[in-house]
Coordinates of C-alpha atoms and ligand atoms in Angstrom, one line a residue:
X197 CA 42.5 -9.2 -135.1
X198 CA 43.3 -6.1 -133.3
X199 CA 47.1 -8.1 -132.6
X200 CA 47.6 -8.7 -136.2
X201 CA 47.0 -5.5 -137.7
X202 CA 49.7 -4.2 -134.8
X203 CA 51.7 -7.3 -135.7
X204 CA 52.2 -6.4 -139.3
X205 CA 52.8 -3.1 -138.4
X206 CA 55.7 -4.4 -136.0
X207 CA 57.0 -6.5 -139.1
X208 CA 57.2 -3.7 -141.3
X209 CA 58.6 -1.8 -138.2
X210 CA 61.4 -4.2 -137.6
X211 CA 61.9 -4.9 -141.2
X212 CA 63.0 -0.9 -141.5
X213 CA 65.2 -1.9 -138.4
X214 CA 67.2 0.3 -135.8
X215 CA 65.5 1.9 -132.6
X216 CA 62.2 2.5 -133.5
X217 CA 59.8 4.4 -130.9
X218 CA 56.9 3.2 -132.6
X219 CA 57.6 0.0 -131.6
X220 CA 58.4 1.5 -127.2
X221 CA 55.3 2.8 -127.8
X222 CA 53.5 -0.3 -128.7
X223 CA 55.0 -2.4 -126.3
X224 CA 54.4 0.2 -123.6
X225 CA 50.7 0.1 -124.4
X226 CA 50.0 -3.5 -124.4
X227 CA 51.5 -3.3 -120.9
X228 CA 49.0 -0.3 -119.9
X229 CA 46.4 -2.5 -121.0
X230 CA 47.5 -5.8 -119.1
X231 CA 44.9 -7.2 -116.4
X232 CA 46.0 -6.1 -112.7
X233 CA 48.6 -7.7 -111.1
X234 CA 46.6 -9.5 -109.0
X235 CA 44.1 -11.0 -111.6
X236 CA 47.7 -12.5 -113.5
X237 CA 48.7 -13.4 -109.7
X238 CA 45.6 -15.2 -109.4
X239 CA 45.4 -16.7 -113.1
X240 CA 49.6 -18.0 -112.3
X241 CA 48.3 -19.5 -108.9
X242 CA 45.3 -21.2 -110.6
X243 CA 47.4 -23.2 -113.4
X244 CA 49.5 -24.2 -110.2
X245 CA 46.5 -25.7 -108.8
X246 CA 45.3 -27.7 -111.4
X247 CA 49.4 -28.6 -112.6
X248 CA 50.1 -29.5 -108.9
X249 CA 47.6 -29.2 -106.5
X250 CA 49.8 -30.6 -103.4
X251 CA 52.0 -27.8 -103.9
X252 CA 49.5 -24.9 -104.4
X253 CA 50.6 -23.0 -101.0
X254 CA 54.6 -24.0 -102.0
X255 CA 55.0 -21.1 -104.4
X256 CA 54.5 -17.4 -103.9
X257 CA 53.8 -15.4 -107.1
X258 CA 53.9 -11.7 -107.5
X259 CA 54.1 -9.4 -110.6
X260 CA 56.8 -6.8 -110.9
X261 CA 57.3 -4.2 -113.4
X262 CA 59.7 -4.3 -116.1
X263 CA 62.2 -2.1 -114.1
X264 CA 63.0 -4.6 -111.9
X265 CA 64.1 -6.5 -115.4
X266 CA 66.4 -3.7 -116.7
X267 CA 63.3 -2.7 -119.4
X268 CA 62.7 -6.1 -120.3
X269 CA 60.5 -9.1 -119.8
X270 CA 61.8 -11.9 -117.3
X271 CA 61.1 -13.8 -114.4
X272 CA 62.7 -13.6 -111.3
X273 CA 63.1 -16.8 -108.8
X274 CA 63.9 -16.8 -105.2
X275 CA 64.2 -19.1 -102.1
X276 CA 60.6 -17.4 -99.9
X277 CA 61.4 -16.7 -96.2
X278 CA 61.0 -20.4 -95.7
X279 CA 59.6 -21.2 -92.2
X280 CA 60.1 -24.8 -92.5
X281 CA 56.9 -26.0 -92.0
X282 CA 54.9 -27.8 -94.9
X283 CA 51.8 -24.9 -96.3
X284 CA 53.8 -21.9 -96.3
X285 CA 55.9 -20.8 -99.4
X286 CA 59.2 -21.8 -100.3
X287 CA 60.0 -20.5 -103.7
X288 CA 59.2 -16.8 -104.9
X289 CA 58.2 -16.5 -108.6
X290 CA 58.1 -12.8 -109.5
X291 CA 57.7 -12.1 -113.6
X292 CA 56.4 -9.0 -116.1
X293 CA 53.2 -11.0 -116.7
X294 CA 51.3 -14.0 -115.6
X295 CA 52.9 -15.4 -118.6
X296 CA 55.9 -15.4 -117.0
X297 CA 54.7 -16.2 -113.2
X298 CA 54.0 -19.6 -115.1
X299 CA 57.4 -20.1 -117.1
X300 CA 59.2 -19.5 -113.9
X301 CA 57.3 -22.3 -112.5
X302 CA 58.0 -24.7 -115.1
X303 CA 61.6 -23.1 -115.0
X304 CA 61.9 -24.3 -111.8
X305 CA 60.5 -27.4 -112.1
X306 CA 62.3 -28.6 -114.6
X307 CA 65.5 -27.0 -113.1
X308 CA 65.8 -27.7 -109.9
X309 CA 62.8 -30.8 -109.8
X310 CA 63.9 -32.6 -112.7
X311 CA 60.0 -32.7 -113.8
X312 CA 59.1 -32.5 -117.5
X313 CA 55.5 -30.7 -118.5
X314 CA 55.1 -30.9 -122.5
X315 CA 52.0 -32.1 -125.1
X316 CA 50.4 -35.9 -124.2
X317 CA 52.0 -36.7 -127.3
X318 CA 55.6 -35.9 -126.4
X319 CA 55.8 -37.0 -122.5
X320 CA 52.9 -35.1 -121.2
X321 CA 53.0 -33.7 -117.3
X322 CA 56.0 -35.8 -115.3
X323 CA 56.1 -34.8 -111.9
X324 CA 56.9 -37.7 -110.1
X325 CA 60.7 -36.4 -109.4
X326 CA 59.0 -33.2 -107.6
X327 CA 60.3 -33.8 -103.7
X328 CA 57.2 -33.0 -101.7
X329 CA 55.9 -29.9 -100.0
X330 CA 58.6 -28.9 -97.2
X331 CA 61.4 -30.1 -99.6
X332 CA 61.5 -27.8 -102.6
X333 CA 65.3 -27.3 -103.7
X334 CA 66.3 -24.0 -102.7
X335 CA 68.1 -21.7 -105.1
X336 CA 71.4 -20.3 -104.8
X337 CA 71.2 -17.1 -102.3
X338 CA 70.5 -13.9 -104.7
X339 CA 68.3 -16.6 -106.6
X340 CA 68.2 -15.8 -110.5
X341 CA 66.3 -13.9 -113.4
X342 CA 65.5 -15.4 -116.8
X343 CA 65.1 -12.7 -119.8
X344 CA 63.0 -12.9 -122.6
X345 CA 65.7 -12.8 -125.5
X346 CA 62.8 -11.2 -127.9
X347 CA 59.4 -9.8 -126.5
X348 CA 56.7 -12.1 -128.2
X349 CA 56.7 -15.7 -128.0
X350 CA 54.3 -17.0 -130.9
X351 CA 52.1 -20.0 -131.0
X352 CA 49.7 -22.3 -133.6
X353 CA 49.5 -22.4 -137.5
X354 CA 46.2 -20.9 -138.9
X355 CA 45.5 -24.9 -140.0
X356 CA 45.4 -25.9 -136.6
X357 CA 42.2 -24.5 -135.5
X358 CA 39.7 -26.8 -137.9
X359 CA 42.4 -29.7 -137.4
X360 CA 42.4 -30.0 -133.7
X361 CA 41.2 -27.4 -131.7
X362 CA 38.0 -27.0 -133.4
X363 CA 36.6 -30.8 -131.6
X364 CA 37.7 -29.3 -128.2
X365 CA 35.7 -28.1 -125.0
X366 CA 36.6 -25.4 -122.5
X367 CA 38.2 -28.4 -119.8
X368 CA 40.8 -29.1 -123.0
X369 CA 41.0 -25.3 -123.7
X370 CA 42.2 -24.7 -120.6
X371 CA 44.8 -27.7 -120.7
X372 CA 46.3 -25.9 -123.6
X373 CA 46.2 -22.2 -122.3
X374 CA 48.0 -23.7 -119.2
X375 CA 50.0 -25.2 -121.6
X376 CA 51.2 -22.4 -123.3
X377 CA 51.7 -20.1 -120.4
X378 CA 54.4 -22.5 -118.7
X379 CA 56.3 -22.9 -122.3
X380 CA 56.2 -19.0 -122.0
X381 CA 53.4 -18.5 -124.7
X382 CA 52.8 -15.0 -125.0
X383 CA 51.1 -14.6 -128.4
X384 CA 48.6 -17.2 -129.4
X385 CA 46.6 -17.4 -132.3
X386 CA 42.7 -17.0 -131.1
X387 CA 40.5 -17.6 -134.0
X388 CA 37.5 -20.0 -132.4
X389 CA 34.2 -18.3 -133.0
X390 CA 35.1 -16.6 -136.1
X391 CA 32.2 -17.6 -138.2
X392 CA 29.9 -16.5 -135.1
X393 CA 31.4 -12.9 -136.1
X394 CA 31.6 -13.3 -140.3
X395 CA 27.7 -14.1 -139.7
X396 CA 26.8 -10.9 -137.6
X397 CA 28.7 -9.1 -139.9
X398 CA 27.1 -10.4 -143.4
X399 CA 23.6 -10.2 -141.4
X400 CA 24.3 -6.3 -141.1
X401 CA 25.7 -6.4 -144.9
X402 CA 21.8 -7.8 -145.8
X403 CA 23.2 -10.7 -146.9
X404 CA 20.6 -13.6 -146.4
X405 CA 20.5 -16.9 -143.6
X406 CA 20.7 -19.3 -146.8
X407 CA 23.3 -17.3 -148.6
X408 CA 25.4 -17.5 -145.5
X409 CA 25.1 -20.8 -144.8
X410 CA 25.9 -22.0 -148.2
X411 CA 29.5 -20.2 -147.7
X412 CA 30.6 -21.7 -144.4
X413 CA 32.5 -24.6 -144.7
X414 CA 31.9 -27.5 -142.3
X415 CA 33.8 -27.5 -138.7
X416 CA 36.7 -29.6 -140.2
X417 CA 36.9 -27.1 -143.1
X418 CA 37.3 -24.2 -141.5
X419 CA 40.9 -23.3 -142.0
X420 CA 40.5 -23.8 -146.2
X421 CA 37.3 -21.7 -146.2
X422 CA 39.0 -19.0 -144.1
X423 CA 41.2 -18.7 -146.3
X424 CA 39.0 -18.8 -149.6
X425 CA 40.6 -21.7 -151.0
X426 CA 36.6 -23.5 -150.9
X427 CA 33.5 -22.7 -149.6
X428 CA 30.1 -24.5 -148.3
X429 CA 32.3 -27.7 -148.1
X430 CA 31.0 -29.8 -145.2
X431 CA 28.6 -27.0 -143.8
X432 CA 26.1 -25.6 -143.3
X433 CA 27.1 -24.9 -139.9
X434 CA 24.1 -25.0 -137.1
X435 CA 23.4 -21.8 -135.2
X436 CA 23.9 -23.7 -131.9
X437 CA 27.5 -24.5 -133.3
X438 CA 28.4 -20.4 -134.0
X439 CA 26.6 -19.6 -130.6
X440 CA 29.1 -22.2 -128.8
X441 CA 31.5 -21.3 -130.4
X442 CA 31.1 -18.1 -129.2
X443 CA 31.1 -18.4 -126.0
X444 CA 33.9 -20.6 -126.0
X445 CA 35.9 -18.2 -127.9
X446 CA 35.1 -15.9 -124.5
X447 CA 36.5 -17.9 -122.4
X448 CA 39.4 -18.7 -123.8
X449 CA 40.3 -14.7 -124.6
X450 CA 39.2 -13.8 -121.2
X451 CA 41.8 -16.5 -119.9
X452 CA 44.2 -15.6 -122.3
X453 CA 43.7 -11.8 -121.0
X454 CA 43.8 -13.3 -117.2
X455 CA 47.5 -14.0 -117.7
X456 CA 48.9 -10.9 -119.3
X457 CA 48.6 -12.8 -123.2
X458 CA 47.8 -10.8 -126.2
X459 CA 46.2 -13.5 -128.2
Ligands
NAG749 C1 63.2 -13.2 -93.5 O1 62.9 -13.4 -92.1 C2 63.9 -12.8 -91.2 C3 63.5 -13.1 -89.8 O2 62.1 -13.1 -89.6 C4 63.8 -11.3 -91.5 O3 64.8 -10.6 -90.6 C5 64.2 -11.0 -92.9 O4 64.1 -9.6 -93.2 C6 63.3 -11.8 -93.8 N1 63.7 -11.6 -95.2 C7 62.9 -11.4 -96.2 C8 63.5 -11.3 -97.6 O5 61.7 -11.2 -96.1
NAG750 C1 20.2 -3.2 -145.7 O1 18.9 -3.1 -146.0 C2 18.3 -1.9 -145.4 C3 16.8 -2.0 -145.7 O2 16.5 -2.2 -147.1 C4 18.9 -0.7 -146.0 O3 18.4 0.5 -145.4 C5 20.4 -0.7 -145.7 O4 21.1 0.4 -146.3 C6 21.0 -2.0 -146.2 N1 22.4 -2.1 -145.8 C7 23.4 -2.3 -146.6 C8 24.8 -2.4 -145.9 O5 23.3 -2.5 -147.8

C-alpha cells in the first residue's frame, strides 16, 4: 500500500514532467531502505541454487552502488579471475539490487548459454545448452553493463491474485518470485493476505464476526469483492484461511524485501 500511495504520487509527478527532485528524493529513499548488500547477495545466490544448482559456486555476485552505473540502475558482467578449476567462479554478476544480480544471470544465460527461463506455459526453464561448470563462455575483456532504461519494472493485474495465485503455496510462491527477479521484476503487486488485514481493521471499527464474514467474497472472488463490484459471494472465508494467508503474505514480502523489490 505504502508503494502505491508513492506510486500515484510518482504518476502525478511525471505527469507534470521535467526534472523533478521529488521524484531523486524518492528513488533515493527506497534505496536507503534496501536490505544489505549481502542479504540481496545471498537472496541472488539462492535463486541460483535452486535455478541451477550444478553451477551454484560458477557465479560470483556482489552489489554495487548506483555510481558505478553513472546514477542509474544496471548490472554489470564480467569474466571472475578464473582459476580454471571446476568450483571456483567464472563469471562476476555485480548489479544496484538483487533484482538485478538475478537479471544479469538470466542475461547471461541466455546470451552467452543460449538457455531460455520463462512461465511453464511458454517454455518453462531450458538449460540444457548451459556448457558445464569449468566451461562458462567468457565475456569480452572489459565485460559489459546493462541499464535499466526506466527505474521500475512492474508486474501482475489486480485480477490475478483470486485467479491464480490465490490456490498457491510458499514452494510455487517462490517459483514465481524467482521468476520475476531474473525477468528484472522490480515492482510486483503483493496483495495475498489482504482480508487477514480488512478483518483486524473492521474488528477495531466494532464491526461484528458475522457482519464480516458476510462481506468477504470466497477465495476465487476475491479480486471482484476487492473492488466492490460484489460481496459475500462464495465466502465466508474460514479464519484458518486469513491466518495462512497471512503468513504467506510474510514470506513472500520478506522475499520480495530479500532481493532489493518494492512490492
Ligand atoms: C587476477 O589474478 C592475477 C594473478 O593472480 C592478478 O595479478 C590480478 O590482479 C587479478 N585480477 C583481478 C581483477 O582480480
Ligand atoms: C468500539 O466500541 C467501544 C466500546 O463500546 C468504544 O469505546 C469505541 O469507541 C468503539 N470504536 C469505534 C471505532 O466506534
Amino acid at each position: 500500500m505504502e508503494v502505491l500511495k508513492w506510486l500515484l504520487c510518482i504518476c502525478f509527478l511525471v505527469t507534470v514532467g521535467g526534472d523533478v527532485p521529488e521524484l531523486e528524493w524518492l528513488m533515493s529513499k527506497l534505496d536507503e531502505e534496501r536490505a544489505p548488500a549481502e542479504v540481496q547477495e545471498a537472496a541472488a545466490a539462492g535463486i541460483l541454487h535452486r535455478l541451477l544448482p550444478s553451477h551454484a559456486s560458477a557465479f560470483h555476485f556482489q552489489i554495487v552502488s548506483k555510481d558505478e552505473c553513472g546514477g542509474h540502475t544496471c548490472f554489470l558482467i564480467n569474466n571472475h579471475n578464473f582459476s580454471g578449476k571446476t568450483g571456483y567462479p567464472e563469471i562476476t554478476i555485480k548489479g544496484t539490487t538483487g533484482v538485478e544480480l538475478a537479471a544479469g544471470l538470466h542475461w547471461y544465460l541466455k546470451h552467452y548459454c543460449g538457455a531460455h527461463l520463462s512461465w511453464d506455459k511458454t517454455g518453462g526453464v531450458q538449460l540444457a545448452s548451459v556448457p558445464r561448470p569449468g566451461s562458462l563462455p567468457i565475456v569480452h575483456s572489459g565485460g559489459f553493463r546493462v541499464q535499466r532504461p526506466v527505474p521500475w519494472n512492474y508486474y501482475q493485474n489486480a485480477v490475478t491474485s483470486s485467479y491464480t495465485f490465490v490456490w498457491w503455496d510458499w514452494e510455487r510462491w517462490e517459483k514465481e518470485i524467482d521468476w520475476m527477479a531474473l525477468q528484472g521484476v522490480n515492482l510486483p503487486l503483493a496483495f495475498t493476505g489482504q482480508e487477514a488485514i480488512w478483518q483486524k481493521v473492521f474488528l477495531r471499527y466494532n464491526l461484528t464476526k458475522s457482519n464480516i464474514d458476510d462481506f468477504f467474497g470466497g477465495p476465487a472472488f476475491l479480486a471482484w469483492s476487492r473492488m466492490g463490484n460484489l460481496h459475500g459471494w462464495g465466502g465466508p472465508l474460514p479464519q484458518s484461511w486469513l491466518d495462512q494467508q497471512l503468513q504467506l503474505q510474510k514470506r513472500i514480502l520478506f522475499r520480495m524485501r530479500e532481493l532489493g523489490m518494492n512490492p
